[in-house]
Coordinates of N, CA and C and ligand atoms in Angstrom, one line a residue:
X650 N 0.8 -1.2 0.0 CA 0.0 0.0 0.0 C 0.9 1.3 0.0
X651 N 0.4 2.3 -0.7 CA 1.2 3.5 -0.8 C 0.4 4.7 -0.6
X652 N 1.0 5.7 0.0 CA 0.3 7.1 0.0 C 0.8 7.8 -1.2
X653 N 0.3 9.0 -1.4 CA 0.9 9.8 -2.5 C 2.1 10.5 -2.0
X654 N 3.0 10.8 -2.9 CA 4.2 11.5 -2.5 C 4.0 13.0 -2.4
X655 N 3.6 13.4 -1.2 CA 3.2 14.8 -1.1 C 4.3 15.8 -0.8
X656 N 5.1 16.0 -1.8 CA 6.1 17.1 -1.6 C 5.5 18.4 -1.7
X657 N 6.2 19.5 -1.2 CA 5.6 20.8 -1.3 C 5.4 21.2 -2.8
X658 N 6.0 20.5 -3.7 CA 5.9 20.9 -5.2 C 4.6 20.2 -5.7
X659 N 4.0 19.2 -5.0 CA 2.9 18.5 -5.5 C 1.7 19.6 -5.8
X660 N 1.1 19.5 -6.9 CA 0.1 20.5 -7.2 C -1.0 20.6 -6.2
X661 N -1.4 19.4 -5.6 CA -2.5 19.4 -4.6 C -2.0 20.1 -3.3
X662 N -0.7 19.9 -2.9 CA -0.2 20.6 -1.7 C -0.1 22.1 -2.0
X663 N 0.3 22.4 -3.2 CA 0.4 23.8 -3.6 C -1.0 24.5 -3.5
X664 N -2.0 23.8 -3.9 CA -3.4 24.3 -3.9 C -3.9 24.5 -2.4
X665 N -3.5 23.5 -1.6 CA -3.9 23.6 -0.2 C -3.3 24.8 0.5
X666 N -2.0 25.0 0.3 CA -1.3 26.2 0.8 C -1.9 27.5 0.3
X667 N -2.2 27.5 -1.0 CA -2.7 28.7 -1.6 C -4.1 29.0 -1.1
X668 N -5.0 28.0 -1.0 CA -6.4 28.2 -0.5 C -6.3 28.7 0.9
X669 N -5.5 28.1 1.8 CA -5.5 28.5 3.2 C -5.0 29.9 3.3
X670 N -4.0 30.3 2.5 CA -3.5 31.7 2.5 C -4.6 32.7 2.1
X671 N -5.4 32.3 1.1 CA -6.3 33.3 0.5 C -7.7 33.3 1.1
X672 N -8.2 32.1 1.6 CA -9.6 32.1 2.1 C -9.7 31.3 3.4
X673 N -8.6 30.7 3.9 CA -8.7 30.1 5.2 C -9.2 28.7 5.2
X674 N -9.6 28.1 4.0 CA -10.1 26.7 4.0 C -9.8 26.1 2.6
X675 N -9.8 24.8 2.5 CA -9.7 24.1 1.3 C -10.4 22.8 1.3
X676 N -10.7 22.3 0.2 CA -11.4 20.9 0.0 C -10.7 20.2 -1.1
X677 N -10.1 19.0 -0.9 CA -9.4 18.3 -1.9 C -10.2 16.9 -2.0
X678 N -10.6 16.6 -3.2 CA -11.5 15.4 -3.3 C -10.8 14.1 -3.3
X679 N -9.5 14.1 -3.7 CA -8.8 12.8 -3.7 C -7.4 12.9 -3.0
X680 N -7.5 13.0 -1.7 CA -6.3 13.2 -1.0 C -5.4 12.0 -0.9
X681 N -6.0 10.8 -0.7 CA -5.2 9.6 -0.6 C -5.8 8.6 -1.6
X682 N -5.1 7.6 -2.0 CA -5.6 6.6 -3.0 C -6.7 5.7 -2.3
X683 N -7.6 5.2 -3.2 CA -8.7 4.4 -2.7 C -8.3 3.2 -1.8
X684 N -7.3 2.4 -2.2 CA -7.0 1.3 -1.3 C -6.6 1.7 0.1
X685 N -5.9 2.8 0.2 CA -5.5 3.3 1.6 C -6.7 3.8 2.3
X686 N -7.6 4.5 1.7 CA -8.9 4.9 2.3 C -9.7 3.7 2.8
X687 N -9.8 2.7 2.0 CA -10.5 1.5 2.4 C -9.9 0.8 3.6
X688 N -8.6 0.7 3.6 CA -7.9 0.1 4.7 C -8.1 0.9 6.0
X689 N -8.1 2.3 5.9 CA -8.4 3.1 7.1 C -9.8 2.9 7.6
X690 N -10.8 2.9 6.6 CA -12.2 2.6 7.0 C -12.3 1.3 7.7
X691 N -11.7 0.2 7.1 CA -11.8 -1.1 7.8 C -11.2 -1.0 9.2
X692 N -10.1 -0.3 9.3 CA -9.5 -0.3 10.6 C -10.4 0.5 11.6
X693 N -11.0 1.5 11.2 CA -11.9 2.3 12.1 C -13.1 1.4 12.5
X694 N -13.7 0.6 11.6 CA -14.8 -0.3 11.9 C -14.3 -1.4 12.9
X695 N -13.1 -1.9 12.6 CA -12.6 -2.9 13.5 C -12.3 -2.4 14.9
X696 N -11.8 -1.2 15.0 CA -11.6 -0.7 16.3 C -12.9 -0.5 17.1
X697 N -14.0 -0.1 16.3 CA -15.3 0.1 16.9 C -15.8 -1.3 17.4
X698 N -15.7 -2.3 16.6 CA -16.2 -3.6 17.0 C -15.4 -4.1 18.2
X699 N -14.2 -3.8 18.3 CA -13.4 -4.3 19.5 C -13.6 -3.4 20.7
X700 N -14.5 -2.4 20.6 CA -14.9 -1.6 21.7 C -13.8 -0.5 22.1
X701 N -13.0 -0.2 21.1 CA -11.9 0.8 21.4 C -12.3 2.2 21.2
X702 N -13.4 2.5 20.6 CA -13.8 3.9 20.5 C -14.6 4.4 21.7
X703 N -14.3 5.6 22.1 CA -15.0 6.1 23.3 C -15.9 7.3 23.0
X704 N -16.9 7.6 23.7 CA -17.7 8.8 23.4 C -16.8 10.0 23.5
X705 N -16.9 10.9 22.5 CA -16.1 12.1 22.5 C -16.5 13.0 23.5
X706 N -15.6 13.8 24.0 CA -16.0 14.8 25.0 C -15.9 16.2 24.5
X707 N -16.4 17.2 25.2 CA -16.4 18.6 24.8 C -15.5 19.3 25.9
X708 N -14.7 20.3 25.4 CA -13.8 21.0 26.3 C -12.5 20.3 26.6
X709 N -11.8 20.7 27.5 CA -10.5 20.0 27.8 C -10.2 20.1 29.2
X710 N -9.1 19.4 29.6 CA -8.7 19.4 31.0 C -9.8 19.1 32.0
X711 N -9.9 19.8 33.1 CA -10.9 19.5 34.1 C -12.3 19.8 33.6
X712 N -12.4 20.7 32.6 CA -13.7 21.0 32.1 C -14.3 20.1 31.1
X713 N -13.6 18.9 30.9 CA -14.0 18.0 29.8 C -15.2 17.2 30.2
X714 N -16.2 17.0 29.4 CA -17.3 16.2 29.7 C -18.0 15.7 28.4
X715 N -18.6 14.5 28.6 CA -19.3 13.9 27.4 C -20.7 14.6 27.4
X716 N -21.1 15.1 26.2 CA -22.4 15.8 26.1 C -23.0 15.4 24.7
X717 N -23.8 14.4 24.7 CA -24.3 13.9 23.5 C -25.3 14.9 22.8
X718 N -25.7 15.9 23.6 CA -26.6 17.0 23.0 C -25.7 17.9 22.1
X719 N -24.4 17.8 22.3 CA -23.5 18.7 21.5 C -22.8 17.9 20.4
X720 N -22.3 16.7 20.8 CA -21.6 15.8 19.8 C -21.9 14.4 20.2
X721 N -22.2 13.6 19.1 CA -22.5 12.2 19.4 C -21.5 11.2 18.8
X722 N -20.3 11.6 18.4 CA -19.4 10.7 17.8 C -18.6 9.9 18.8
X723 N -18.0 8.8 18.4 CA -17.1 8.0 19.2 C -15.7 8.1 18.6
X724 N -14.7 8.2 19.4 CA -13.4 8.5 18.8 C -12.3 7.6 19.4
X725 N -11.2 7.5 18.7 CA -9.9 6.9 19.3 C -8.7 7.6 18.7
X726 N -7.9 8.1 19.6 CA -6.7 8.9 19.2 C -5.7 7.9 18.5
X727 N -5.0 8.4 17.5 CA -4.0 7.6 16.8 C -2.6 7.7 17.4
X728 N -1.9 6.6 17.3 CA -0.5 6.6 17.7 C 0.3 6.0 16.6
X729 N 1.5 6.4 16.4 CA 2.4 5.7 15.4 C 2.6 4.3 15.7
X730 N 2.8 3.4 14.7 CA 3.2 2.0 14.9 C 2.0 1.1 15.1
X731 N 0.8 1.6 15.0 CA -0.4 0.7 15.2 C -0.8 -0.1 14.0
X732 N -0.6 0.5 12.8 CA -0.9 -0.2 11.5 C -0.2 0.5 10.4
X733 N 0.0 -0.2 9.3 CA 0.6 0.4 8.1 C -0.2 1.5 7.6
X734 N -1.5 1.3 7.5 CA -2.4 2.3 7.0 C -2.4 3.6 7.8
X735 N -2.4 3.5 9.1 CA -2.4 4.7 10.0 C -1.0 5.4 9.8
X736 N 0.1 4.6 9.7 CA 1.3 5.3 9.6 C 1.5 6.0 8.2
X737 N 0.9 5.4 7.2 CA 0.9 6.1 5.9 C 0.1 7.4 5.9
X738 N -1.1 7.4 6.6 CA -1.8 8.6 6.8 C -1.0 9.6 7.6
X739 N -0.4 9.2 8.7 CA 0.4 10.1 9.5 C 1.6 10.7 8.7
X740 N 2.2 9.9 7.8 CA 3.3 10.4 7.0 C 2.7 11.5 6.1
X741 N 1.6 11.2 5.5 CA 1.0 12.2 4.5 C 0.7 13.5 5.3
X742 N 0.2 13.4 6.5 CA -0.1 14.6 7.2 C 1.1 15.3 7.7
X743 N 2.2 14.6 7.9 CA 3.4 15.2 8.3 C 4.1 16.0 7.1
X744 N 3.9 15.4 5.9 CA 4.4 16.1 4.7 C 3.6 17.4 4.5
X745 N 2.3 17.3 4.8 CA 1.5 18.5 4.6 C 1.9 19.5 5.7
X746 N 2.2 19.1 6.9 CA 2.6 20.0 7.9 C 3.9 20.8 7.5
X747 N 4.8 20.0 6.9 CA 6.0 20.7 6.5 C 5.8 21.7 5.3
X748 N 4.9 21.3 4.4 CA 4.6 22.2 3.3 C 3.8 23.5 3.8
X749 N 3.0 23.3 4.8 CA 2.3 24.5 5.4 C 3.3 25.4 6.1
X750 N 4.3 24.8 6.7 CA 5.3 25.6 7.4 C 6.1 26.4 6.4
X751 N 6.5 25.7 5.3 CA 7.3 26.3 4.2 C 6.5 27.4 3.5
X752 N 5.2 27.2 3.3 CA 4.4 28.1 2.5 C 3.8 29.2 3.3
X753 N 3.5 28.9 4.5 CA 2.7 29.9 5.3 C 3.4 30.4 6.6
X754 N 4.5 29.8 6.9 CA 5.3 30.2 8.1 C 4.5 30.1 9.3
X755 N 3.8 28.9 9.5 CA 2.9 28.8 10.6 C 3.6 28.2 11.8
X756 N 4.7 27.7 11.7 CA 5.4 27.1 12.8 C 4.7 26.0 13.5
X757 N 4.1 25.1 12.6 CA 3.3 23.9 13.1 C 4.3 22.9 13.6
X758 N 4.2 22.5 14.9 CA 5.1 21.6 15.5 C 4.7 20.1 15.4
X759 N 3.4 19.8 15.6 CA 3.0 18.5 15.5 C 1.6 18.3 15.0
X760 N 1.1 17.1 15.0 CA -0.2 16.8 14.5 C -0.8 15.7 15.4
X761 N -2.0 16.0 15.9 CA -2.7 15.1 16.7 C -4.0 14.7 16.0
X762 N -4.4 13.4 16.0 CA -5.6 13.0 15.2 C -6.3 11.8 15.8
X763 N -7.6 11.7 15.5 CA -8.3 10.6 16.0 C -9.3 10.1 14.9
X764 N -9.6 8.7 15.0 CA -10.7 8.2 14.2 C -12.0 8.8 14.8
X765 N -13.0 9.0 14.0 CA -14.3 9.4 14.6 C -15.3 8.5 13.8
X766 N -16.3 8.0 14.6 CA -17.4 7.3 14.1 C -18.7 7.9 14.6
X767 N -19.5 8.4 13.7 CA -20.8 9.0 14.1 C -21.9 7.9 13.7
X768 N -22.5 7.3 14.8 CA -23.6 6.4 14.5 C -24.8 7.1 13.9
X769 N -25.7 6.4 13.2 CA -26.9 7.1 12.6 C -27.6 8.0 13.7
X770 N -27.9 9.2 13.2 CA -28.6 10.1 14.1 C -27.6 11.1 14.8
X771 N -26.3 10.8 14.8 CA -25.4 11.6 15.6 C -25.1 12.9 14.8
X772 N -24.6 13.9 15.5 CA -24.3 15.2 14.9 C -23.2 15.8 15.8
X773 N -22.7 17.0 15.4 CA -21.8 17.8 16.2 C -22.2 19.2 16.0
X774 N -22.8 19.8 17.1 CA -23.3 21.2 17.0 C -22.2 22.2 16.6
X775 N -22.6 23.4 16.2 CA -21.7 24.4 15.7 C -20.6 24.7 16.8
X776 N -19.4 24.8 16.4 CA -18.3 25.1 17.3 C -17.0 25.6 16.6
X777 N -16.1 26.1 17.3 CA -14.7 26.4 16.8 C -13.8 25.3 17.4
X778 N -12.7 25.0 16.6 CA -11.8 23.9 17.1 C -10.8 24.4 18.1
X779 N -10.7 25.7 18.3 CA -9.7 26.3 19.2 C -10.3 26.4 20.6
X780 N -9.6 25.9 21.6 CA -10.2 26.0 22.9 C -9.9 27.5 23.5
X781 N -10.8 28.0 24.3 CA -10.6 29.3 24.9 C -9.3 29.4 25.6
X782 N -8.9 28.3 26.3 CA -7.7 28.4 27.2 C -6.5 27.8 26.5
X783 N -6.5 27.5 25.2 CA -5.4 26.8 24.6 C -5.5 27.1 23.1
X784 N -4.5 27.9 22.6 CA -4.7 28.2 21.2 C -3.6 27.5 20.3
X785 N -3.2 26.3 20.8 CA -2.2 25.6 20.0 C -2.7 25.0 18.7
X786 N -4.0 24.7 18.7 CA -4.6 24.1 17.5 C -4.7 25.3 16.4
X787 N -3.9 25.1 15.4 CA -3.9 26.2 14.4 C -4.6 25.8 13.1
X788 N -4.5 24.6 12.7 CA -5.1 24.1 11.4 C -5.8 22.8 11.6
X789 N -7.1 22.7 11.2 CA -7.9 21.5 11.3 C -7.9 20.7 10.0
X790 N -7.8 19.4 10.1 CA -7.9 18.6 8.9 C -8.8 17.4 9.1
X791 N -9.7 17.2 8.2 CA -10.6 16.1 8.3 C -10.6 15.3 7.0
X792 N -10.4 14.0 7.1 CA -10.3 13.1 5.9 C -11.5 12.1 6.1
X793 N -12.4 12.1 5.1 CA -13.5 11.2 5.1 C -13.3 9.8 4.5
X794 N -14.0 8.8 5.1 CA -13.7 7.4 4.7 C -14.9 6.7 4.2
X795 N -15.9 7.4 3.8 CA -17.2 6.8 3.5 C -17.5 6.6 2.0
X796 N -17.4 5.3 1.5 CA -17.7 5.0 0.1 C -19.2 5.1 -0.1
X797 N -19.5 5.4 -1.3 CA -20.9 5.4 -1.8 C -21.8 6.3 -0.9
X798 N -21.3 7.4 -0.5 CA -22.2 8.4 0.3 C -23.2 9.0 -0.6
X799 N -24.4 9.0 -0.2 CA -25.5 9.6 -1.0 C -26.0 10.9 -0.4
X800 N -26.5 11.8 -1.2 CA -27.0 13.1 -0.6 C -28.0 12.8 0.5
X801 N -28.9 11.8 0.4 CA -29.9 11.6 1.4 C -29.3 11.0 2.7
X802 N -28.0 10.7 2.7 CA -27.4 10.2 3.9 C -27.1 11.3 4.9
X803 N -27.2 12.6 4.4 CA -26.9 13.7 5.3 C -25.5 13.8 5.8
X804 N -25.3 14.1 7.1 CA -24.0 14.1 7.7 C -23.0 15.1 7.1
X805 N -23.5 16.1 6.5 CA -22.5 17.1 5.8 C -21.8 17.8 6.9
X806 N -20.5 18.2 6.6 CA -19.8 19.2 7.4 C -20.3 20.6 6.9
X807 N -20.8 21.4 7.8 CA -21.2 22.7 7.4 C -20.2 23.8 7.9
X808 N -19.6 24.4 7.0 CA -18.6 25.5 7.3 C -19.3 26.8 7.2
X809 N -19.1 27.7 8.2 CA -19.6 29.0 8.2 C -18.5 30.0 7.8
X810 N -18.5 30.3 6.5 CA -17.4 31.1 5.9 C -17.7 32.6 6.2
X811 N -16.9 33.5 5.5 CA -17.1 34.9 5.7 C -18.6 35.3 5.6
X812 N -19.0 36.2 6.5 CA -20.3 36.7 6.4 C -21.4 35.6 6.7
X813 N -21.0 34.6 7.4 CA -21.9 33.5 7.7 C -22.5 32.7 6.6
X814 N -21.9 32.9 5.4 CA -22.2 32.0 4.3 C -21.9 30.6 4.6
X815 N -22.9 29.7 4.5 CA -22.7 28.3 4.9 C -22.3 27.5 3.6
X816 N -21.3 26.6 3.8 CA -20.9 25.7 2.8 C -21.0 24.3 3.3
X817 N -21.7 23.4 2.6 CA -21.8 22.0 3.0 C -20.9 21.1 2.2
X818 N -20.2 20.3 3.0 CA -19.3 19.3 2.3 C -19.8 17.9 2.7
X819 N -20.2 17.0 1.8 CA -20.6 15.7 2.1 C -19.4 14.9 2.5
X820 N -19.5 13.9 3.5 CA -18.3 13.2 4.0 C -17.8 12.1 3.1
X821 N -17.5 12.4 1.8 CA -17.3 11.4 0.8 C -15.8 10.8 0.9
X822 N -15.7 9.5 0.7 CA -14.4 8.9 0.8 C -13.3 9.6 0.1
X823 N -12.1 9.8 0.7 CA -10.9 10.4 0.2 C -10.9 11.9 0.1
X824 N -12.0 12.5 0.5 CA -12.1 14.0 0.5 C -11.4 14.5 1.8
X825 N -10.6 15.5 1.6 CA -9.9 16.1 2.8 C -10.3 17.6 2.8
X826 N -10.7 18.0 4.0 CA -11.1 19.4 4.3 C -10.1 20.0 5.3
X827 N -9.5 21.1 5.0 CA -8.5 21.7 5.9 C -8.9 23.2 6.1
X828 N -8.9 23.6 7.3 CA -9.2 25.0 7.6 C -8.5 25.6 8.8
X829 N -8.5 26.9 8.9 CA -7.8 27.6 10.0 C -8.7 27.4 11.3
X830 N -8.2 26.7 12.3 CA -9.0 26.3 13.4 C -9.7 27.4 14.2
X831 N -9.0 28.6 14.3 CA -9.6 29.7 15.1 C -10.5 30.5 14.3
X832 N -10.7 30.3 13.0 CA -11.4 31.3 12.1 C -12.7 30.7 11.6
X833 N -12.9 29.4 11.6 CA -14.1 28.9 10.8 C -15.0 28.1 11.7
X834 N -16.1 28.7 12.2 CA -17.1 27.9 12.9 C -17.7 26.8 12.0
X835 N -18.0 25.7 12.5 CA -18.5 24.6 11.7 C -19.4 23.6 12.5
X836 N -20.1 22.8 11.8 CA -20.9 21.8 12.5 C -21.0 20.5 11.6
X837 N -21.4 19.4 12.3 CA -21.7 18.2 11.5 C -23.2 18.0 11.6
X838 N -23.9 18.0 10.4 CA -25.4 17.8 10.4 C -25.7 16.4 10.7
X839 N -26.9 16.1 11.2 CA -27.2 14.7 11.6 C -27.0 13.7 10.5
X840 N -26.3 12.6 10.8 CA -26.0 11.7 9.7 C -27.1 10.6 9.7
X841 N -27.4 10.1 8.5 CA -28.4 9.1 8.3 C -27.8 7.7 8.4
X842 N -26.5 7.6 8.2 CA -25.9 6.3 8.3 C -24.5 6.4 9.0
X843 N -23.9 5.3 9.3 CA -22.6 5.4 10.0 C -21.6 6.2 9.2
X844 N -20.9 7.1 9.9 CA -20.1 8.1 9.2 C -18.7 8.1 9.8
X845 N -17.7 7.7 9.0 CA -16.3 7.5 9.5 C -15.4 8.6 9.0
X846 N -14.4 9.0 9.8 CA -13.5 10.0 9.4 C -12.2 9.9 10.3
X847 N -11.2 10.6 9.8 CA -10.0 10.8 10.6 C -9.9 12.3 10.7
X848 N -9.9 12.8 12.0 CA -9.9 14.3 12.2 C -8.6 14.6 13.0
X849 N -8.0 15.7 12.6 CA -6.8 16.1 13.3 C -6.5 17.5 13.3
X850 N -5.5 17.9 14.1 CA -5.1 19.3 14.2 C -3.6 19.5 14.2
X851 N -3.1 20.4 13.4 CA -1.7 20.8 13.4 C -1.6 21.8 14.5
X852 N -0.6 21.6 15.3 CA -0.5 22.5 16.5 C 0.8 23.3 16.5
X853 N 0.7 24.5 17.0 CA 1.9 25.4 17.3 C 2.4 25.1 18.7
X854 N 3.6 25.5 18.9 CA 4.1 25.4 20.3 C 3.2 26.3 21.2
X855 N 2.9 25.8 22.4 CA 2.1 26.6 23.3 C 2.9 27.0 24.5
X856 N 2.4 27.9 25.3 CA 3.1 28.2 26.6 C 2.3 27.6 27.7
X857 N 1.5 26.6 27.4 CA 0.6 26.0 28.3 C 1.4 24.8 28.9
X858 N 1.3 24.5 30.2 CA 2.1 23.5 30.8 C 1.6 22.0 30.5
X859 N 0.4 21.8 29.9 CA 0.0 20.5 29.6 C 0.7 19.8 28.5
Ligands
OGA1094 C1 -14.5 17.9 14.9 C2 -15.3 18.2 13.7 C3 -16.1 17.6 11.6 C4 -16.4 16.4 10.7 O1 -14.2 16.7 15.2 O2 -14.1 18.9 15.6 O3 -15.7 19.3 13.6 O4 -16.8 16.7 9.6 N1 -15.5 17.3 12.8 O5 -16.2 15.3 11.1
MN1095 MN1 -14.6 20.7 14.8

């Protein structure tokens, strides 16, 4: 299995850097090859069956709590060395991190990410990805893993762009959405079927002790 060779010269990487610089978000419909997307989806489902996904929480530190009225997804954080597919994904995101640093001087130090599974009926209310007490999350990236997604399946990511203009992105396999974490409020509309993704954040160095 292979990922794409995402050097800063790759036209897709160039487009991501350019879009982020000019409008703060981008959508790329074929970020990784289909066999790798399928392997990642299989792995997410397998982790779910093995009971490894936990209800996602809202907030952080001592203020963290599970609130299904806000978000109903189940997640598991990724670590290196768990599977070939996950490592290829993390390699691709690290290439992107380096390209963003070269092109936008963001000083992104690392990338944290988790699998997310939204069962039918789940949603995530409107929010910003940057915590009030921690501004290390600079750039959000979501990769969707759902083959044959139909418009009636719902589950769109709704981005609130300049002037509150709403833009809906269906969670179609291999589509990557990247946006500036502190600038773009967004939500996940209720999904009609199981909805899988890998969600992550490129982080700057913080002066926070955690
Ligand atoms: C998140 C989030 C959006 C999506 O996990 O913070 O906004 O489309 N996810 O899964
Ligand atoms: Mn979010």
